[in-house]
mmCIF file of C-alpha atoms in Angstrom:
data_model
loop_
_atom_site.group_PDB
_atom_site.id
_atom_site.type_symbol
_atom_site.label_atom_id
_atom_site.label_comp_id
_atom_site.label_asym_id
_atom_site.label_seq_id
_atom_site.Cartn_x
_atom_site.Cartn_y
_atom_site.Cartn_z
ATOM 1 C CA MET A 1 51.992 -38.646 -10.917
ATOM 2 C CA LYS A 2 48.454 -38.770 -12.337
ATOM 3 C CA LYS A 3 47.825 -37.357 -15.738
ATOM 4 C CA GLY A 4 46.481 -33.764 -15.575
ATOM 5 C CA VAL A 5 47.342 -33.105 -11.927
ATOM 6 C CA ASN A 6 48.851 -29.657 -11.412
ATOM 7 C CA GLU A 7 52.142 -29.984 -9.522
ATOM 8 C CA SER A 8 51.560 -26.819 -7.470
ATOM 9 C CA THR A 9 48.099 -28.047 -6.410
ATOM 10 C CA LYS A 10 49.525 -31.375 -5.353
ATOM 11 C CA GLN A 11 51.914 -29.623 -2.958
ATOM 12 C CA MET A 12 49.158 -27.510 -1.332
ATOM 13 C CA THR A 13 47.572 -28.550 1.945
ATOM 14 C CA ASN A 14 43.828 -29.050 2.141
ATOM 15 C CA ARG A 15 43.524 -25.740 4.007
ATOM 16 C CA GLU A 16 45.475 -23.907 1.289
ATOM 17 C CA LYS A 17 43.320 -25.515 -1.404
ATOM 18 C CA PHE A 18 40.171 -24.452 0.415
ATOM 19 C CA LEU A 19 41.391 -20.871 0.882
ATOM 20 C CA ALA A 20 42.435 -20.672 -2.748
ATOM 21 C CA LEU A 21 38.943 -21.745 -3.800
ATOM 22 C CA VAL A 22 36.896 -19.484 -1.544
ATOM 23 C CA SER A 23 39.040 -16.385 -1.236
ATOM 24 C CA ALA A 24 38.722 -15.412 -4.887
ATOM 25 C CA VAL A 25 34.939 -15.886 -5.000
ATOM 26 C CA ASP A 26 32.647 -13.066 -3.848
ATOM 27 C CA THR A 27 29.537 -14.994 -2.863
ATOM 28 C CA GLN A 28 25.989 -13.693 -2.833
ATOM 29 C CA THR A 29 25.870 -14.237 0.939
ATOM 30 C CA GLU A 30 28.889 -12.007 1.413
ATOM 31 C CA ILE A 31 27.311 -9.313 -0.761
ATOM 32 C CA GLU A 32 24.060 -9.517 1.221
ATOM 33 C CA ASN A 33 25.950 -9.343 4.526
ATOM 34 C CA ASP A 34 27.866 -6.265 3.380
ATOM 35 C CA TRP A 35 24.590 -4.614 2.333
ATOM 36 C CA GLU A 36 22.983 -5.446 5.691
ATOM 37 C CA ILE A 37 25.924 -4.007 7.623
ATOM 38 C CA ALA A 38 25.853 -0.834 5.531
ATOM 39 C CA ASN A 39 22.082 -0.447 6.046
ATOM 40 C CA ARG A 40 21.814 -1.677 9.637
ATOM 41 C CA LEU A 41 20.457 1.620 10.994
ATOM 42 C CA TRP A 42 17.654 1.784 8.425
ATOM 43 C CA LEU A 43 16.821 -1.892 8.845
ATOM 44 C CA ARG A 44 16.466 -1.513 12.631
ATOM 45 C CA ALA A 45 14.293 1.580 12.215
ATOM 46 C CA SER A 46 12.076 -0.316 9.732
ATOM 47 C CA GLN A 47 11.794 -3.272 12.115
ATOM 48 C CA LYS A 48 10.792 -0.959 14.969
ATOM 49 C CA ILE A 49 8.100 0.679 12.847
ATOM 50 C CA ALA A 50 6.752 -2.718 11.768
ATOM 51 C CA LEU A 51 6.618 -3.940 15.376
ATOM 52 C CA ASP A 52 4.913 -0.734 16.519
ATOM 53 C CA ILE A 53 2.269 -1.168 13.813
ATOM 54 C CA LEU A 54 1.688 -4.806 14.780
ATOM 55 C CA LYS A 55 1.357 -3.855 18.464
ATOM 56 C CA GLN A 56 -1.177 -1.163 17.575
ATOM 57 C CA LEU A 57 -3.150 -3.566 15.370
ATOM 58 C CA THR A 58 -3.258 -6.056 18.229
ATOM 59 C CA ARG A 59 -4.373 -3.359 20.662
ATOM 60 C CA LEU A 60 -7.175 -2.282 18.301
ATOM 61 C CA GLY A 61 -8.103 -5.869 17.421
ATOM 62 C CA TRP A 62 -7.632 -5.214 13.718
ATOM 63 C CA THR A 63 -6.207 -7.547 11.097
ATOM 64 C CA GLN A 64 -3.751 -6.425 8.452
ATOM 65 C CA LYS A 65 -6.566 -6.684 5.900
ATOM 66 C CA GLU A 66 -8.744 -4.332 7.943
ATOM 67 C CA LEU A 67 -5.894 -1.848 8.153
ATOM 68 C CA ALA A 68 -5.373 -2.070 4.388
ATOM 69 C CA ASP A 69 -9.081 -1.500 3.744
ATOM 70 C CA LYS A 70 -9.114 1.552 6.005
ATOM 71 C CA TRP A 71 -5.936 2.874 4.382
ATOM 72 C CA VAL A 72 -7.467 2.572 0.905
ATOM 73 C CA SER A 73 -10.549 4.452 2.110
ATOM 74 C CA VAL A 74 -8.471 7.275 3.598
ATOM 75 C CA ARG A 75 -6.287 7.451 0.498
ATOM 76 C CA ASN A 76 -9.319 7.669 -1.784
ATOM 77 C CA ILE A 77 -10.770 10.502 0.316
ATOM 78 C CA PHE A 78 -7.444 12.339 0.144
ATOM 79 C CA ILE A 79 -7.182 11.889 -3.625
ATOM 80 C CA LYS A 80 -10.738 13.137 -4.171
ATOM 81 C CA SER A 81 -10.225 16.197 -1.950
ATOM 82 C CA SER A 82 -6.865 17.100 -3.495
ATOM 83 C CA SER A 83 -8.195 16.849 -7.051
ATOM 84 C CA SER A 84 -10.865 19.440 -6.293
ATOM 85 C CA TRP A 85 -8.266 22.136 -5.520
#
């Protein structure tokens, strides 16, 4: 027997060694997958909104920058009008 080899590890199959290594570790991928499953409804709704916006931009012939510029203009008008109340 080699020096430093754990006797119980030596008796384990490769599959058992693999399962012993990965089963105790909660990986970042697993955490992200759990979060995605828990938030699936909201993620799908967000994706639908994003696609609807992109379709509308295409229909209007606008770029995302043009939309942002128009949004800033509208927001500034709103802020000015609400501060005068």
